[in-house]
């Protein structure tokens, strides 16, 4: 009977741990965070600010695991990723107008608003990823800038209301604010559970190990 109760407790703990991983896709396409798919294609050095959503209950922060630009044809049912080069992530306090695509690496070095840069764009899996997940706060503005030209979509009549598009037309030209519509993008965020939830998961693993040894 004791073993049965222990098994039930462990199952509950493991189930709680598994359900703690909450993944949310942050997008700027129709039906999601953007009101319109109408737009045009732009071949340029893209940049975009975005705002993280409010965290679900019991979670402490968001982990940014991947990012991709989307082509002009994208809609809720059509995802065509695009990208090139390296993506640089900054806090929302950085001024993109003070740097250029060709000097991003130098600009980021020692900059207090610089958070991290991605690995080179993965053309196989069609995404920018990072050496480790990047911890982001909820309801906070961040800015991404790229050091390579990308043929991507931007809104024409609709805009992503939680951010601002930045664009540079050459490697030596600074990033400027674009008032002609926001970039189309998709980012993957994973909610990180509170320490109490992590402790619960660890306890579940410990109890499972003890049960196997006593069996």
PDB file of C-alpha atoms in Angstrom:
ATOM      1  CA  UNK A   1       0.000   0.000   0.000  1.00  0.00           C
ATOM      2  CA  UNK A   2       2.865   2.365   0.892  1.00  0.00           C
ATOM      3  CA  UNK A   3       4.588   1.650  -2.394  1.00  0.00           C
ATOM      4  CA  UNK A   4       1.341   2.302  -4.271  1.00  0.00           C
ATOM      5  CA  UNK A   5       0.866   5.667  -2.517  1.00  0.00           C
ATOM      6  CA  UNK A   6       4.498   6.597  -3.212  1.00  0.00           C
ATOM      7  CA  UNK A   7       4.042   5.759  -6.891  1.00  0.00           C
ATOM      8  CA  UNK A   8       0.939   7.951  -7.082  1.00  0.00           C
ATOM      9  CA  UNK A   9       2.744  10.876  -5.416  1.00  0.00           C
ATOM     10  CA  UNK A  10       5.726  10.549  -7.757  1.00  0.00           C
ATOM     11  CA  UNK A  11       3.430  10.406 -10.778  1.00  0.00           C
ATOM     12  CA  UNK A  12       1.708  13.587  -9.642  1.00  0.00           C
ATOM     13  CA  UNK A  13       5.028  15.335  -9.076  1.00  0.00           C
ATOM     14  CA  UNK A  14       6.425  14.312 -12.452  1.00  0.00           C
ATOM     15  CA  UNK A  15       3.198  15.372 -14.145  1.00  0.00           C
ATOM     16  CA  UNK A  16       3.408  18.758 -12.426  1.00  0.00           C
ATOM     17  CA  UNK A  17       6.987  19.152 -13.658  1.00  0.00           C
ATOM     18  CA  UNK A  18       6.079  18.231 -17.222  1.00  0.00           C
ATOM     19  CA  UNK A  19       3.174  20.675 -17.338  1.00  0.00           C
ATOM     20  CA  UNK A  20       5.357  23.514 -15.996  1.00  0.00           C
ATOM     21  CA  UNK A  21       7.011  24.092 -19.387  1.00  0.00           C
ATOM     22  CA  UNK A  22       4.859  26.738 -21.084  1.00  0.00           C
ATOM     23  CA  UNK A  23       5.906  27.678 -24.603  1.00  0.00           C
ATOM     24  CA  UNK A  24       4.483  30.759 -26.281  1.00  0.00           C
ATOM     25  CA  UNK A  25       5.074  31.984 -29.817  1.00  0.00           C
ATOM     26  CA  UNK A  26       5.367  35.744 -30.161  1.00  0.00           C
ATOM     27  CA  UNK A  27       4.324  36.745 -33.675  1.00  0.00           C
ATOM     28  CA  UNK A  28       3.509  39.762 -35.783  1.00  0.00           C
ATOM     29  CA  UNK A  29       1.108  38.219 -38.280  1.00  0.00           C
ATOM     30  CA  UNK A  30      -2.639  38.408 -38.819  1.00  0.00           C
ATOM     31  CA  UNK A  31      -4.702  36.652 -36.178  1.00  0.00           C
ATOM     32  CA  UNK A  32      -1.904  36.792 -33.628  1.00  0.00           C
ATOM     33  CA  UNK A  33      -0.340  40.063 -32.472  1.00  0.00           C
ATOM     34  CA  UNK A  34      -0.631  41.870 -35.798  1.00  0.00           C
ATOM     35  CA  UNK A  35      -3.912  42.984 -37.399  1.00  0.00           C
ATOM     36  CA  UNK A  36      -3.016  42.620 -41.077  1.00  0.00           C
ATOM     37  CA  UNK A  37      -1.133  40.379 -43.501  1.00  0.00           C
ATOM     38  CA  UNK A  38      -1.122  43.105 -46.154  1.00  0.00           C
ATOM     39  CA  UNK A  39       2.437  44.217 -46.782  1.00  0.00           C
ATOM     40  CA  UNK A  40       5.435  44.240 -49.056  1.00  0.00           C
ATOM     41  CA  UNK A  41       8.761  42.457 -49.233  1.00  0.00           C
ATOM     42  CA  UNK A  42      11.858  44.321 -48.125  1.00  0.00           C
ATOM     43  CA  UNK A  43      15.467  43.339 -48.794  1.00  0.00           C
ATOM     44  CA  UNK A  44      17.391  45.221 -46.123  1.00  0.00           C
ATOM     45  CA  UNK A  45      19.060  44.862 -42.731  1.00  0.00           C
ATOM     46  CA  UNK A  46      16.044  44.352 -40.447  1.00  0.00           C
ATOM     47  CA  UNK A  47      15.581  45.351 -36.825  1.00  0.00           C
ATOM     48  CA  UNK A  48      12.548  45.242 -34.575  1.00  0.00           C
ATOM     49  CA  UNK A  49      11.564  46.036 -31.031  1.00  0.00           C
ATOM     50  CA  UNK A  50       9.107  43.719 -29.297  1.00  0.00           C
ATOM     51  CA  UNK A  51       7.428  43.414 -25.925  1.00  0.00           C
ATOM     52  CA  UNK A  52       7.340  40.205 -23.908  1.00  0.00           C
ATOM     53  CA  UNK A  53       3.894  39.065 -22.727  1.00  0.00           C
ATOM     54  CA  UNK A  54       2.746  38.811 -19.126  1.00  0.00           C
ATOM     55  CA  UNK A  55       3.949  35.591 -17.513  1.00  0.00           C
ATOM     56  CA  UNK A  56       1.485  32.845 -16.563  1.00  0.00           C
ATOM     57  CA  UNK A  57       1.004  32.273 -12.829  1.00  0.00           C
ATOM     58  CA  UNK A  58       3.850  30.395 -11.176  1.00  0.00           C
ATOM     59  CA  UNK A  59       6.493  31.426 -13.751  1.00  0.00           C
ATOM     60  CA  UNK A  60       9.422  33.791 -13.119  1.00  0.00           C
ATOM     61  CA  UNK A  61      10.802  34.746 -16.552  1.00  0.00           C
ATOM     62  CA  UNK A  62      10.759  34.029 -20.264  1.00  0.00           C
ATOM     63  CA  UNK A  63      13.535  32.171 -22.085  1.00  0.00           C
ATOM     64  CA  UNK A  64      14.020  33.297 -25.684  1.00  0.00           C
ATOM     65  CA  UNK A  65      15.092  30.172 -27.565  1.00  0.00           C
ATOM     66  CA  UNK A  66      14.693  31.127 -31.238  1.00  0.00           C
ATOM     67  CA  UNK A  67      13.786  33.921 -33.655  1.00  0.00           C
ATOM     68  CA  UNK A  68      13.065  34.130 -37.355  1.00  0.00           C
ATOM     69  CA  UNK A  69      11.938  36.793 -39.782  1.00  0.00           C
ATOM     70  CA  UNK A  70       8.957  35.907 -41.959  1.00  0.00           C
ATOM     71  CA  UNK A  71       8.414  36.534 -45.645  1.00  0.00           C
ATOM     72  CA  UNK A  72       5.711  38.793 -47.011  1.00  0.00           C
ATOM     73  CA  UNK A  73       3.394  35.875 -47.797  1.00  0.00           C
ATOM     74  CA  UNK A  74       3.039  34.894 -44.148  1.00  0.00           C
ATOM     75  CA  UNK A  75      -0.336  34.591 -42.506  1.00  0.00           C
ATOM     76  CA  UNK A  76      -1.774  32.502 -39.684  1.00  0.00           C
ATOM     77  CA  UNK A  77      -1.746  29.376 -41.850  1.00  0.00           C
ATOM     78  CA  UNK A  78       1.415  30.084 -43.816  1.00  0.00           C
ATOM     79  CA  UNK A  79       4.812  30.345 -42.143  1.00  0.00           C
ATOM     80  CA  UNK A  80       7.803  30.987 -44.412  1.00  0.00           C
ATOM     81  CA  UNK A  81      10.911  31.806 -42.331  1.00  0.00           C
ATOM     82  CA  UNK A  82      13.766  33.970 -43.541  1.00  0.00           C
ATOM     83  CA  UNK A  83      17.103  35.033 -42.124  1.00  0.00           C
ATOM     84  CA  UNK A  84      20.844  35.515 -42.592  1.00  0.00           C
ATOM     85  CA  UNK A  85      23.889  36.491 -40.590  1.00  0.00           C
ATOM     86  CA  UNK A  86      23.702  37.111 -36.846  1.00  0.00           C
ATOM     87  CA  UNK A  87      20.942  38.532 -34.648  1.00  0.00           C
ATOM     88  CA  UNK A  88      21.896  40.914 -31.811  1.00  0.00           C
ATOM     89  CA  UNK A  89      19.596  41.342 -28.818  1.00  0.00           C
ATOM     90  CA  UNK A  90      19.538  44.560 -26.787  1.00  0.00           C
ATOM     91  CA  UNK A  91      17.393  46.061 -24.068  1.00  0.00           C
ATOM     92  CA  UNK A  92      14.740  48.509 -25.185  1.00  0.00           C
ATOM     93  CA  UNK A  93      16.965  51.402 -24.050  1.00  0.00           C
ATOM     94  CA  UNK A  94      19.474  51.057 -26.884  1.00  0.00           C
ATOM     95  CA  UNK A  95      19.384  53.604 -29.725  1.00  0.00           C
ATOM     96  CA  UNK A  96      19.643  51.698 -33.043  1.00  0.00           C
ATOM     97  CA  UNK A  97      20.386  54.966 -34.802  1.00  0.00           C
ATOM     98  CA  UNK A  98      23.849  55.028 -33.224  1.00  0.00           C
ATOM     99  CA  UNK A  99      25.069  51.856 -34.946  1.00  0.00           C
ATOM    100  CA  UNK A 100      25.247  50.227 -38.367  1.00  0.00           C
ATOM    101  CA  UNK A 101      24.934  46.576 -39.477  1.00  0.00           C
ATOM    102  CA  UNK A 102      28.641  46.434 -40.246  1.00  0.00           C
ATOM    103  CA  UNK A 103      29.657  47.682 -36.798  1.00  0.00           C
ATOM    104  CA  UNK A 104      27.181  45.729 -34.649  1.00  0.00           C
ATOM    105  CA  UNK A 105      29.838  43.459 -33.147  1.00  0.00           C
ATOM    106  CA  UNK A 106      31.961  46.422 -32.096  1.00  0.00           C
ATOM    107  CA  UNK A 107      28.926  48.371 -30.921  1.00  0.00           C
ATOM    108  CA  UNK A 108      27.749  45.446 -28.766  1.00  0.00           C
ATOM    109  CA  UNK A 109      31.114  44.940 -27.055  1.00  0.00           C
ATOM    110  CA  UNK A 110      31.002  46.674 -23.689  1.00  0.00           C
ATOM    111  CA  UNK A 111      27.559  48.156 -24.352  1.00  0.00           C
ATOM    112  CA  UNK A 112      25.451  47.925 -21.149  1.00  0.00           C
ATOM    113  CA  UNK A 113      22.288  47.472 -23.227  1.00  0.00           C
ATOM    114  CA  UNK A 114      23.678  44.472 -25.135  1.00  0.00           C
ATOM    115  CA  UNK A 115      22.324  41.107 -23.975  1.00  0.00           C
ATOM    116  CA  UNK A 116      23.564  38.470 -26.421  1.00  0.00           C
ATOM    117  CA  UNK A 117      24.026  37.549 -30.051  1.00  0.00           C
ATOM    118  CA  UNK A 118      22.696  34.523 -31.865  1.00  0.00           C
ATOM    119  CA  UNK A 119      24.608  31.802 -33.589  1.00  0.00           C
ATOM    120  CA  UNK A 120      24.802  32.255 -37.365  1.00  0.00           C
ATOM    121  CA  UNK A 121      21.359  31.815 -38.920  1.00  0.00           C
ATOM    122  CA  UNK A 122      20.510  28.125 -39.267  1.00  0.00           C
ATOM    123  CA  UNK A 123      19.344  27.752 -42.865  1.00  0.00           C
ATOM    124  CA  UNK A 124      18.445  24.088 -42.275  1.00  0.00           C
ATOM    125  CA  UNK A 125      16.054  24.649 -39.371  1.00  0.00           C
ATOM    126  CA  UNK A 126      15.310  28.207 -40.523  1.00  0.00           C
ATOM    127  CA  UNK A 127      15.908  30.060 -37.280  1.00  0.00           C
ATOM    128  CA  UNK A 128      18.329  32.088 -35.198  1.00  0.00           C
ATOM    129  CA  UNK A 129      19.243  30.227 -32.022  1.00  0.00           C
ATOM    130  CA  UNK A 130      21.509  31.063 -29.100  1.00  0.00           C
ATOM    131  CA  UNK A 131      24.325  29.303 -27.279  1.00  0.00           C
ATOM    132  CA  UNK A 132      21.984  29.220 -24.263  1.00  0.00           C
ATOM    133  CA  UNK A 133      18.386  30.371 -23.733  1.00  0.00           C
ATOM    134  CA  UNK A 134      18.183  34.113 -23.034  1.00  0.00           C
ATOM    135  CA  UNK A 135      16.307  35.182 -19.896  1.00  0.00           C
ATOM    136  CA  UNK A 136      13.787  37.970 -20.533  1.00  0.00           C
ATOM    137  CA  UNK A 137      11.501  39.775 -18.106  1.00  0.00           C
ATOM    138  CA  UNK A 138       7.753  39.971 -18.642  1.00  0.00           C
ATOM    139  CA  UNK A 139       6.058  43.068 -20.115  1.00  0.00           C
ATOM    140  CA  UNK A 140       9.441  44.447 -21.164  1.00  0.00           C
ATOM    141  CA  UNK A 141      10.674  45.941 -24.440  1.00  0.00           C
ATOM    142  CA  UNK A 142      13.698  44.503 -26.274  1.00  0.00           C
ATOM    143  CA  UNK A 143      15.309  45.223 -29.642  1.00  0.00           C
ATOM    144  CA  UNK A 144      16.869  42.857 -32.189  1.00  0.00           C
ATOM    145  CA  UNK A 145      19.167  44.002 -35.019  1.00  0.00           C
ATOM    146  CA  UNK A 146      20.776  41.980 -37.806  1.00  0.00           C
ATOM    147  CA  UNK A 147      24.156  42.305 -39.521  1.00  0.00           C
ATOM    148  CA  UNK A 148      23.082  40.829 -42.884  1.00  0.00           C
ATOM    149  CA  UNK A 149      20.461  41.612 -45.506  1.00  0.00           C
ATOM    150  CA  UNK A 150      17.264  39.576 -45.292  1.00  0.00           C
ATOM    151  CA  UNK A 151      14.387  39.531 -47.752  1.00  0.00           C
ATOM    152  CA  UNK A 152      11.529  39.686 -45.284  1.00  0.00           C
ATOM    153  CA  UNK A 153       7.981  40.928 -45.042  1.00  0.00           C
ATOM    154  CA  UNK A 154       6.766  44.097 -43.454  1.00  0.00           C
ATOM    155  CA  UNK A 155       3.281  45.362 -42.810  1.00  0.00           C
ATOM    156  CA  UNK A 156       1.695  47.856 -45.133  1.00  0.00           C
ATOM    157  CA  UNK A 157      -1.684  48.730 -43.628  1.00  0.00           C
ATOM    158  CA  UNK A 158      -1.386  46.978 -40.283  1.00  0.00           C
ATOM    159  CA  UNK A 159       1.238  47.165 -37.567  1.00  0.00           C
ATOM    160  CA  UNK A 160       2.502  45.153 -34.635  1.00  0.00           C
ATOM    161  CA  UNK A 161       1.328  47.353 -31.768  1.00  0.00           C
ATOM    162  CA  UNK A 162       3.935  46.219 -29.209  1.00  0.00           C
ATOM    163  CA  UNK A 163       7.040  47.258 -31.110  1.00  0.00           C
ATOM    164  CA  UNK A 164       8.761  49.352 -33.745  1.00  0.00           C
ATOM    165  CA  UNK A 165      10.540  48.428 -36.978  1.00  0.00           C
ATOM    166  CA  UNK A 166      14.094  49.579 -37.611  1.00  0.00           C
ATOM    167  CA  UNK A 167      15.895  49.210 -40.915  1.00  0.00           C
ATOM    168  CA  UNK A 168      19.263  49.918 -42.515  1.00  0.00           C
ATOM    169  CA  UNK A 169      19.729  49.908 -46.270  1.00  0.00           C
ATOM    170  CA  UNK A 170      23.482  49.336 -46.294  1.00  0.00           C
ATOM    171  CA  UNK A 171      26.141  47.862 -44.019  1.00  0.00           C
ATOM    172  CA  UNK A 172      27.508  51.332 -43.307  1.00  0.00           C
ATOM    173  CA  UNK A 173      24.175  53.097 -42.875  1.00  0.00           C
ATOM    174  CA  UNK A 174      22.657  53.460 -39.414  1.00  0.00           C
ATOM    175  CA  UNK A 175      19.430  51.769 -38.383  1.00  0.00           C
ATOM    176  CA  UNK A 176      16.535  54.168 -38.762  1.00  0.00           C
ATOM    177  CA  UNK A 177      12.953  54.094 -37.528  1.00  0.00           C
ATOM    178  CA  UNK A 178      10.556  52.806 -40.177  1.00  0.00           C
ATOM    179  CA  UNK A 179       7.083  54.342 -40.180  1.00  0.00           C
ATOM    180  CA  UNK A 180       5.869  52.221 -43.085  1.00  0.00           C
ATOM    181  CA  UNK A 181       4.935  49.126 -41.081  1.00  0.00           C
ATOM    182  CA  UNK A 182       6.551  46.637 -38.730  1.00  0.00           C
ATOM    183  CA  UNK A 183       8.635  43.626 -39.682  1.00  0.00           C
ATOM    184  CA  UNK A 184       7.026  40.207 -39.755  1.00  0.00           C
ATOM    185  CA  UNK A 185       8.681  37.875 -37.275  1.00  0.00           C
ATOM    186  CA  UNK A 186       8.203  34.877 -35.035  1.00  0.00           C
ATOM    187  CA  UNK A 187       9.931  34.255 -31.684  1.00  0.00           C
ATOM    188  CA  UNK A 188       9.722  31.262 -29.362  1.00  0.00           C
ATOM    189  CA  UNK A 189       9.473  31.994 -25.627  1.00  0.00           C
ATOM    190  CA  UNK A 190       9.466  29.390 -22.867  1.00  0.00           C
ATOM    191  CA  UNK A 191       8.235  30.301 -19.390  1.00  0.00           C
ATOM    192  CA  UNK A 192      10.590  29.404 -16.534  1.00  0.00           C
ATOM    193  CA  UNK A 193       8.814  28.085 -13.397  1.00  0.00           C
ATOM    194  CA  UNK A 194       9.318  29.501  -9.927  1.00  0.00           C
ATOM    195  CA  UNK A 195      11.993  27.845  -7.707  1.00  0.00           C
ATOM    196  CA  UNK A 196       9.272  26.087  -5.722  1.00  0.00           C
ATOM    197  CA  UNK A 197       8.111  24.317  -8.880  1.00  0.00           C
ATOM    198  CA  UNK A 198      11.670  23.299  -9.702  1.00  0.00           C
ATOM    199  CA  UNK A 199      12.141  21.962  -6.177  1.00  0.00           C
ATOM    200  CA  UNK A 200       8.951  19.962  -6.562  1.00  0.00           C
ATOM    201  CA  UNK A 201      10.299  18.423  -9.754  1.00  0.00           C
ATOM    202  CA  UNK A 202      13.591  17.522  -8.038  1.00  0.00           C
ATOM    203  CA  UNK A 203      11.705  15.945  -5.158  1.00  0.00           C
ATOM    204  CA  UNK A 204       9.723  13.886  -7.618  1.00  0.00           C
ATOM    205  CA  UNK A 205      12.917  12.574  -9.189  1.00  0.00           C
ATOM    206  CA  UNK A 206      14.400  11.737  -5.774  1.00  0.00           C
ATOM    207  CA  UNK A 207      11.311   9.843  -4.640  1.00  0.00           C
ATOM    208  CA  UNK A 208      11.230   7.922  -7.908  1.00  0.00           C
ATOM    209  CA  UNK A 209      14.859   6.880  -7.415  1.00  0.00           C
ATOM    210  CA  UNK A 210      14.214   5.767  -3.811  1.00  0.00           C
ATOM    211  CA  UNK A 211      11.173   3.779  -4.873  1.00  0.00           C
ATOM    212  CA  UNK A 212      13.169   1.920  -7.539  1.00  0.00           C
ATOM    213  CA  UNK A 213      15.933   1.063  -5.057  1.00  0.00           C
ATOM    214  CA  UNK A 214      13.467  -0.280  -2.486  1.00  0.00           C
ATOM    215  CA  UNK A 215      11.490  -2.289  -5.033  1.00  0.00           C
TER     216      UNK A 215
END
